[in-house]
XYZ file of C-alpha atoms in Angstrom:
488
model
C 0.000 0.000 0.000
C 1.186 3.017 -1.065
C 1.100 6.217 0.974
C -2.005 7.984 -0.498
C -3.832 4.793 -0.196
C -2.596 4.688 3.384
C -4.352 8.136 3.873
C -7.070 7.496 2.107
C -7.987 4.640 4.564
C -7.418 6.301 7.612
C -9.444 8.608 6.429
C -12.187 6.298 5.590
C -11.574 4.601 9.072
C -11.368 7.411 11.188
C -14.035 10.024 10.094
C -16.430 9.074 12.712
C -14.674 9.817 15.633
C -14.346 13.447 14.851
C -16.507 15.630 16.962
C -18.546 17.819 14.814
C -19.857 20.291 17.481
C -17.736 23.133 15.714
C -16.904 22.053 11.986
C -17.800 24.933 9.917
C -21.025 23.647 6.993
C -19.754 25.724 3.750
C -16.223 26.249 4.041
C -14.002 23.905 2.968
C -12.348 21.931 5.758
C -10.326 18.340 6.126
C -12.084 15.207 7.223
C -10.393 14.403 9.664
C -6.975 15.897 11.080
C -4.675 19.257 10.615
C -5.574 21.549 7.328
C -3.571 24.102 6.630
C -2.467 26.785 3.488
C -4.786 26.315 0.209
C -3.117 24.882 -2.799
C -3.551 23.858 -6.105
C -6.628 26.843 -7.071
C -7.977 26.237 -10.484
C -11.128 26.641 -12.291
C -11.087 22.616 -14.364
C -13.804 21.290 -16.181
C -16.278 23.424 -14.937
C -15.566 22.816 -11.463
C -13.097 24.919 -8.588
C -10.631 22.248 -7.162
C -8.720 23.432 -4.296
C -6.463 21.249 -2.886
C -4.605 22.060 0.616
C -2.046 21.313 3.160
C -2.820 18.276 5.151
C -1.942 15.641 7.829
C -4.442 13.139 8.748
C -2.994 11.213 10.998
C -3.222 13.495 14.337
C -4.556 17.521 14.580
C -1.460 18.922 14.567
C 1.024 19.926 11.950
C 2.389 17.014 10.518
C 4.706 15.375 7.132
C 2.212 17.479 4.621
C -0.099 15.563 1.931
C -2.596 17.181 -0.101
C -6.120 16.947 0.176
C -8.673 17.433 -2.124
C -12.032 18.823 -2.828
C -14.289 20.454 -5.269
C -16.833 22.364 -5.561
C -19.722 23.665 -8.393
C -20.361 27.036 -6.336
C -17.904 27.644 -3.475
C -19.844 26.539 -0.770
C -21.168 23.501 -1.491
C -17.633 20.607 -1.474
C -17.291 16.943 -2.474
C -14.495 15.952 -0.639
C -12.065 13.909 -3.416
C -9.456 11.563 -2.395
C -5.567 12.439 -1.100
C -4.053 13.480 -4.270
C -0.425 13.737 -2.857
C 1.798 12.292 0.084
C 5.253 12.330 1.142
C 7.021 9.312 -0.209
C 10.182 9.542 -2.973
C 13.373 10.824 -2.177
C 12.645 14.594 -2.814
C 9.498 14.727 -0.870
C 9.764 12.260 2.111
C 9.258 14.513 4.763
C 6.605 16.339 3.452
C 4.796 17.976 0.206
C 4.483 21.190 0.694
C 2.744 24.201 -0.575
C 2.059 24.432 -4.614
C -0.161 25.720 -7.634
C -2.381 23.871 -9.994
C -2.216 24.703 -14.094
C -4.216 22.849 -16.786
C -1.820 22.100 -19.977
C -3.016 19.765 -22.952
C -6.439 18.431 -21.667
C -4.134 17.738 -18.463
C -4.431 18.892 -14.752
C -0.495 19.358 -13.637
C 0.294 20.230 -9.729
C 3.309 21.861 -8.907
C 4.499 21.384 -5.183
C 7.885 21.452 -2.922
C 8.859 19.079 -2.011
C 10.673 19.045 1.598
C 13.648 16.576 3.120
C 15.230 16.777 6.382
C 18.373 14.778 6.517
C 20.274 15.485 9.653
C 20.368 19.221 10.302
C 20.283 19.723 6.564
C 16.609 21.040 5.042
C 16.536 20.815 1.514
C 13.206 22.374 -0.626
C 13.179 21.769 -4.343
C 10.103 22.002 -6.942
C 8.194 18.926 -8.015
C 5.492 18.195 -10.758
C 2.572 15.718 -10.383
C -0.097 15.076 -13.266
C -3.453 13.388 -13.986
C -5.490 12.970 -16.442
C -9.058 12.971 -14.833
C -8.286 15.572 -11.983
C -8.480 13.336 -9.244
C -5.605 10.385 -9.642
C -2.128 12.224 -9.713
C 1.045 10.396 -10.581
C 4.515 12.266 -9.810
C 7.002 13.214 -12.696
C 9.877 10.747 -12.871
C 12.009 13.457 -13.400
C 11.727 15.449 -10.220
C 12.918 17.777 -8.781
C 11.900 20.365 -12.088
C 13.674 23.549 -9.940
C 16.505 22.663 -7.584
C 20.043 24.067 -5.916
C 21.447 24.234 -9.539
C 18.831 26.780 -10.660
C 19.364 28.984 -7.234
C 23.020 28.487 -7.420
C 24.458 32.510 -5.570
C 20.822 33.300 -5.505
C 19.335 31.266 -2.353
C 19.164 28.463 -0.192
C 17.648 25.605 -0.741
C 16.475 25.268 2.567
C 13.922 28.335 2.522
C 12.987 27.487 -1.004
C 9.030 26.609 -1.076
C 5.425 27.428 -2.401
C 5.380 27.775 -6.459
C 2.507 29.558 -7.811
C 2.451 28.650 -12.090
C 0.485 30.904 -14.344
C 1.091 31.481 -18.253
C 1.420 34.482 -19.961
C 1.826 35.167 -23.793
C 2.349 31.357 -24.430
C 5.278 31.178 -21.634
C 4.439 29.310 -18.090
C 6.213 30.968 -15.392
C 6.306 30.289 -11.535
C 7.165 32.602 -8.438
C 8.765 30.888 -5.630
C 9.279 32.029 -2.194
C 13.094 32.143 -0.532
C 15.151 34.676 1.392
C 17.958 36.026 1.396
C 21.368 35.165 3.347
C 20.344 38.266 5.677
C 16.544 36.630 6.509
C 14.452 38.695 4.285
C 12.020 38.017 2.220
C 12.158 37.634 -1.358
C 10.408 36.170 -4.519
C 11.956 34.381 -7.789
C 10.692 34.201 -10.872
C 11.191 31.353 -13.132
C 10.390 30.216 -16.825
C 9.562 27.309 -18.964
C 8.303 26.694 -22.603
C 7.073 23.204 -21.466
C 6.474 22.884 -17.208
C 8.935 20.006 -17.395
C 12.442 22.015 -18.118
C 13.000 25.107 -15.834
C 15.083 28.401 -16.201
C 15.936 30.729 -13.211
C 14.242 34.426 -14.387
C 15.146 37.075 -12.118
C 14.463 38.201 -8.441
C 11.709 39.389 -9.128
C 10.832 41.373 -5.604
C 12.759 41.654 -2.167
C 11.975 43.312 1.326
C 13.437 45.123 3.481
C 14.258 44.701 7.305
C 10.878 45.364 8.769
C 8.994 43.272 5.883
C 9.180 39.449 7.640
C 12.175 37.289 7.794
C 11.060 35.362 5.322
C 8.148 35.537 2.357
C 5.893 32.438 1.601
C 3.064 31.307 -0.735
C 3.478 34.064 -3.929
C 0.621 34.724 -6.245
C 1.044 37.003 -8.919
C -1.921 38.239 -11.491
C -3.154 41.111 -13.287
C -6.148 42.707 -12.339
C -8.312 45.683 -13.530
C -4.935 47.420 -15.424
C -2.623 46.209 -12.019
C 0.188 43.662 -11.543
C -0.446 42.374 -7.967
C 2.044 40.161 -6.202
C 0.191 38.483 -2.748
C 2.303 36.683 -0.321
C 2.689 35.861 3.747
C 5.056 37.398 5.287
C 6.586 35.789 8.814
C 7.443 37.829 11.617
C 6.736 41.619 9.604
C 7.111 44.120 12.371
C 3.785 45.759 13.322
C 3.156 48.948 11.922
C -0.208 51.120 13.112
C -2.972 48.665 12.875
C -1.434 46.633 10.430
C 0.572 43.493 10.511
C -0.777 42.586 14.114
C -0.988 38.462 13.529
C 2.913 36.692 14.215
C 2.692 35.874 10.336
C 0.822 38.540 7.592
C -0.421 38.608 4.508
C -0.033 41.524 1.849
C -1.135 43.003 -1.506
C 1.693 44.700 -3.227
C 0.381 46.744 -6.416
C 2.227 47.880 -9.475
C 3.641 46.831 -12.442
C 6.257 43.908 -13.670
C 8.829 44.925 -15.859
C 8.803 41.930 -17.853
C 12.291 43.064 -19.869
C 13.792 43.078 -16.794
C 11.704 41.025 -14.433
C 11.195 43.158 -11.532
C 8.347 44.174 -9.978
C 7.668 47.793 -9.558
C 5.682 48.649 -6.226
C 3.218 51.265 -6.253
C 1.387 50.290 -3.026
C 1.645 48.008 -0.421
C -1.004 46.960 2.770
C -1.977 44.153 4.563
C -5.035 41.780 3.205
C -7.134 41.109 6.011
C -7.583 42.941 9.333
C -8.519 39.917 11.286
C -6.668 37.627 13.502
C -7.529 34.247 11.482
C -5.907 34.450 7.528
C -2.716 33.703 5.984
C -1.703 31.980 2.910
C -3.938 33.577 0.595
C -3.926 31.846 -2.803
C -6.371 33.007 -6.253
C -7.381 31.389 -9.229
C -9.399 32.665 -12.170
C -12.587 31.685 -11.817
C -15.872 31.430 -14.150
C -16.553 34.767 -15.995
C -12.904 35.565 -15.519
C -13.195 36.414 -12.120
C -10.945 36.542 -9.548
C -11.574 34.489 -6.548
C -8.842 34.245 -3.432
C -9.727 31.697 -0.571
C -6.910 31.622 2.546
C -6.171 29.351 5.541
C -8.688 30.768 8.992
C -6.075 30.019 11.520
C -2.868 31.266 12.455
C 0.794 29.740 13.365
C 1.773 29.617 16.385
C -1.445 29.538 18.546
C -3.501 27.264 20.700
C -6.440 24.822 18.815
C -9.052 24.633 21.555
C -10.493 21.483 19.025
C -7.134 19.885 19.123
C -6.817 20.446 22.844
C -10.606 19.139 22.902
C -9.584 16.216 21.290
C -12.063 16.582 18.718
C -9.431 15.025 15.939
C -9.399 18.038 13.577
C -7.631 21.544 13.006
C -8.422 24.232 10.858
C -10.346 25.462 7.766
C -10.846 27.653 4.740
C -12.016 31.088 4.371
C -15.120 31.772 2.366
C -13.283 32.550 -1.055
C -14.004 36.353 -2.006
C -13.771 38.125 -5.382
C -10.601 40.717 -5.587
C -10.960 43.780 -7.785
C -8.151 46.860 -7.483
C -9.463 50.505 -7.115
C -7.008 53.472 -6.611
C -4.154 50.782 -6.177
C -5.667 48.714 -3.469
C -6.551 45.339 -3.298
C -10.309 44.899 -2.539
C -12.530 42.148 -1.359
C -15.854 40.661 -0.951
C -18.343 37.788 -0.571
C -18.225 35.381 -3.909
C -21.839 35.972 -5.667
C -23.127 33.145 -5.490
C -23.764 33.143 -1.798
C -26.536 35.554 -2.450
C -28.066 32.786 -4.343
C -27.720 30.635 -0.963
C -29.546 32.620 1.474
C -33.373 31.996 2.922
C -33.830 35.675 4.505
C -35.668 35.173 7.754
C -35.545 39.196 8.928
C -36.080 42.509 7.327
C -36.170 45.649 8.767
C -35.795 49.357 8.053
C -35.157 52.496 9.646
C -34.417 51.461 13.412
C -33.360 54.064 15.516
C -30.516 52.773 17.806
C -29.373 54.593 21.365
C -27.814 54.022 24.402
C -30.535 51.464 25.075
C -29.748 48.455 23.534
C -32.047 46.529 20.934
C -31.922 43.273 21.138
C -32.796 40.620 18.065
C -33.965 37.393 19.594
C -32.990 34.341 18.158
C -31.842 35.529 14.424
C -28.126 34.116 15.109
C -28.183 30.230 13.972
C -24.569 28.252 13.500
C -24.825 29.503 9.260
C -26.036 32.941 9.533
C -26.112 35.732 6.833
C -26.236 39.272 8.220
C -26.121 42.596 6.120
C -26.890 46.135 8.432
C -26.410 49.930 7.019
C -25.569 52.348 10.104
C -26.243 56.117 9.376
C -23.945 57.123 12.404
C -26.174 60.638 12.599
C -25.093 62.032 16.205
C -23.670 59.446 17.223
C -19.713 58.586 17.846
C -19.862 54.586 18.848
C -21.745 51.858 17.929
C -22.151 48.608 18.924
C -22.809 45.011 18.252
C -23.277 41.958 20.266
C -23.369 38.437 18.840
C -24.911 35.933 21.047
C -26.028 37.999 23.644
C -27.223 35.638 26.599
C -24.332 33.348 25.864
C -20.197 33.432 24.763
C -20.516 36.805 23.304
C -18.736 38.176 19.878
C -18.288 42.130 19.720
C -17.761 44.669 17.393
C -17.499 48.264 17.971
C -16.837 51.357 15.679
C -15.716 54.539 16.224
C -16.921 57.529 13.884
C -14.978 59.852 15.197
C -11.467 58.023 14.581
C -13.603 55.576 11.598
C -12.230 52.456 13.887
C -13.767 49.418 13.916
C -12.928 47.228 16.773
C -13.870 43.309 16.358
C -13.016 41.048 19.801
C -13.234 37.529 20.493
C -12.383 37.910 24.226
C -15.889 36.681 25.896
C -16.350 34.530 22.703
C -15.581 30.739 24.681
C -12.360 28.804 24.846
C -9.317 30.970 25.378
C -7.059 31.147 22.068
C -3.431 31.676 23.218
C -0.303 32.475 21.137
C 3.194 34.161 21.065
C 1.933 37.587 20.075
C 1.432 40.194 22.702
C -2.322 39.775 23.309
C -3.597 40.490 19.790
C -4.595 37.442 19.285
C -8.342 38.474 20.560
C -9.100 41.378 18.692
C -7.849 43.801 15.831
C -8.927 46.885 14.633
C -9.013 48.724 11.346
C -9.746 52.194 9.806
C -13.139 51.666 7.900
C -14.474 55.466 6.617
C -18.072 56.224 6.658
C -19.233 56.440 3.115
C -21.932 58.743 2.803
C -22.262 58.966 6.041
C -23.371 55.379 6.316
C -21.150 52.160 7.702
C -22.109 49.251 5.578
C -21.499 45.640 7.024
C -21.469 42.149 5.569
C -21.500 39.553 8.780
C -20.890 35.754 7.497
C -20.996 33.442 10.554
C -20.379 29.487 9.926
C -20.424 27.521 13.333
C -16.761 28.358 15.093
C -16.062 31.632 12.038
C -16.992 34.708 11.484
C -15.872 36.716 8.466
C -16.674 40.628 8.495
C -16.697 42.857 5.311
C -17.205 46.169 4.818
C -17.997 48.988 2.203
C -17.674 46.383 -0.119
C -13.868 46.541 0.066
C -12.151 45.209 3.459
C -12.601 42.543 5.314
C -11.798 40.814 9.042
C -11.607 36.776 9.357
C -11.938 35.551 13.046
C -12.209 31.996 14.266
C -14.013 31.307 18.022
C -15.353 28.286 19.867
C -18.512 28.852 21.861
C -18.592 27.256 25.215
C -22.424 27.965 25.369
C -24.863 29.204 22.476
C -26.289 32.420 22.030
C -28.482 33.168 19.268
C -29.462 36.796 19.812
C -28.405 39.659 18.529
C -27.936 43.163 20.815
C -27.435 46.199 18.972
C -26.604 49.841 20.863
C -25.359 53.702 19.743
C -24.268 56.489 21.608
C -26.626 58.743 20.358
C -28.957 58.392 17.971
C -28.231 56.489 14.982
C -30.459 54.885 12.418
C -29.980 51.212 11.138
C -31.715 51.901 7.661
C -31.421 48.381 6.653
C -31.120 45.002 8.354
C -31.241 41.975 6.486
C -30.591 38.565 8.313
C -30.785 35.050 6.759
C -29.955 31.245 7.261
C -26.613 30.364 4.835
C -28.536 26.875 3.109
């Protein structure tokens, strides 16, 4: 037996004991086990496959496979079987974060693969191909990118996470590495084929305060803009941003393709929330651009680990990116509109110092859209499950703040940063005077959006339920729309 058909039936022989009690419905999670960064994006046959970093055999970080699902809408996933697991002399210790590119009819994964030999870590670049999308077999020629194509560039031991695109009938792939002086940078590499490799250029580096190392590259053009996302480790906190022990940023410009530089017009962190890293896109159906990340963080405490519930992690909801004014912007995919049975409606409530209160519209898959005309007054706030573990979100006109905490929410998440790790806050402007909020709540998640551009991803674990909703001002504001439905 092989080792994906090892997985495969510990999979199949350990699903039931996972405890369910706070596995999200619509976002894509593992069946059993640790999930981590997104891989393998791609639009095939009609169909989004994502693939992602995965060990079944315990809730914890383990040698990485690659799991498998797919999906007709986004929300709605047939888990597929383990398309990839450590096993030949390049990968034994682990295959690591990739990209997915259709060539020929063909679906071809491209992967690191890792090997720890002593003290010595070697990452190289690996193919894998298939011709139905499901059974993958690995190139015999492996490693495709290796030390001899890095040779006074970088190590081989920080060497991971190819993202392959084409472009003008040329397939190239960024790959994250740093430099000898731990910063980040990102290669760029070329290939008429997939199979036979050239080293391209460097094509972006950071500076001291911009991580000690960069991971999982994506790099697309998008309304007129060249935008490079990747995760930085360790960036040093600057205002509001970069809060999390590892980030994720947008940087927005132009590549020189003579040259093979990137040219930075902007740069700023993804998502505001305290649950998102490893971003990854693909283009989607109607050429859209859809970006899904990992909801967890390194480095932290898994109250369903520590549970012993026999699984870790999960997906975001995957969002559609557009630039404006050289920004990266985000929100909900369509068709979740097309998912939702709208069980409130209201208009025009006038909120105060003396709290409304919404009984019973929070379920464990709840849809929640609310306009805020601030009018006279400076705070607002909400309460999610008042009665119970309570989620809370506050904003401030006066410095346009919005303040999102998880502190009250249940189990106590714990980590290495200095106590950030239960709330975040971001600079949200008023837009005619109004605050507009997407809420998008799936059993232990809750993923905030707002003005149609920004967003906040936070993960939480309810000790007790509350399903009510408690909403307060100031002074007198006016909720001129509230719209709150069940996620089917």
């Amino acid at each position: 037996m092989d080792a994906v058909q090892k997985a495969n039936q510990y999979i199949r022989e350990k699903r039931t004991e996972v405890v369910d009690e706070y596995r999200n419905h619509f976002h894509l999670m593992a069946p059993v086990g640790w999930i981590n960064d997104p891989n393998g994006f791609i639009y095939f046959r009609g169909e989004y496959h994502l693939f992602y970093q995965f060990y079944p055999y315990d809730s914890v970080w383990g040698p990485m496979h690659w799991g498998h699902a797919k999906s007709k809408d986004l929300l709605h996933w047939e888990e597929l079987p383990v398309a990839l697991a450590p096993g030949e002399s390049y990968d034994k210790d682990g295959c690591f974060s990739g990209s997915a590119i259709e060539k020929d009819g063909k679906l071809y994964l491209m992967y690191t693969g890792h090997t720890v030999v002593g003290e010595q870590v070697r990452q190289v670049q690996c193919l894998a191909v298939s011709e139905d999308g499901i059974v993958f077999k690995k190139y015999a020629q492996n490693p495709i990118i290796a030390e001899e194509h890095i040779a006074d560039v970088a190590q081989i031991d920080d060497f991971r996470d190819p993202k392959v695109f084409q472009r003008e009938g040329h397939f190239y792939s960024v790959v994250a590495a740093k430099t000898a002086e731990s910063r980040g940078q990102i290669l760029l590499f070329e290939s008429e084929d997939l199979l036979e490799w050239q080293f391209s250029s460097v094509l972006l580096e950071g500076d001291d305060e911009q991580g000690v190392m960069w991971e999982c590259p994506d790099l697309f053009h998008l309304d007129g803009k060249d935008v490079l996302i990747l995760s930085p480790i360790e960036m040093d906190k600057k205002g509001l941003s970069y809060w999390n022990t590892s980030s994720t940023v947008a940087f927005i410009g132009a590549v020189d393709w003579q040259t093979g530089r990137f040219i930075v017009e902007n740069h700023h962190e993804i998502d505001h929330g305290v649950d998102f890293y490893a971003p990854q896109t693909c283009l989607g159906k109607e050429d859209k651009r859809i970006m899904v990340a990992w909801m967890q963080m390194w480095h932290r405490t898994m109250p369903t680990h520590d549970l012993g519930h026999k699984w870790s992690g999960s997906m975001t909801l995957p969002r559609e990116l557009f630039v404006e004014k050289n920004r990266l912007l985000q929100r909900p995919i369509q068709t979740l509109y097309q998912s939702l049975d709208i069980t409130l409606q209201k208009e025009n409530l006038e909120l105060s110092e003396q709290p409304i209160i919404l009984e019973k519209v929070i379920s464990d898959q709840t849809y929640a859209a609310l306009s805020i005309a601030m009018n006279d007054a400076q705070e607002v706030a909400l309460l999610f499950g008042h009665g119970g573990n309570t989620l809370e979100f506050h904003y401030s006109a006066e410095e346009s703040l919005v303040t999102v905490s998880r502190k009250n929410s249940g189990w106590k998440i714990s980590g290495n940063e200095e106590e950030t790790y239960d709330f975040r806050c971001m600079r949200v402007p008023l837009v005619d005077g109004k605050l507009k909020v997407e809420i998008v709540r799936d059993t232990s998640s809750m993923e905030w959006f707002f003005n149609d551009s920004t967003a906040m991803s936070f993960t939480f674990y309810e000790k007790s339920k509350g399903h009510d909703l408690m909403l307060s001002a100031s002074d007198r504001a006016v909720l001129t729309s509230i719209k709150i439905g069940e996620i089917q």
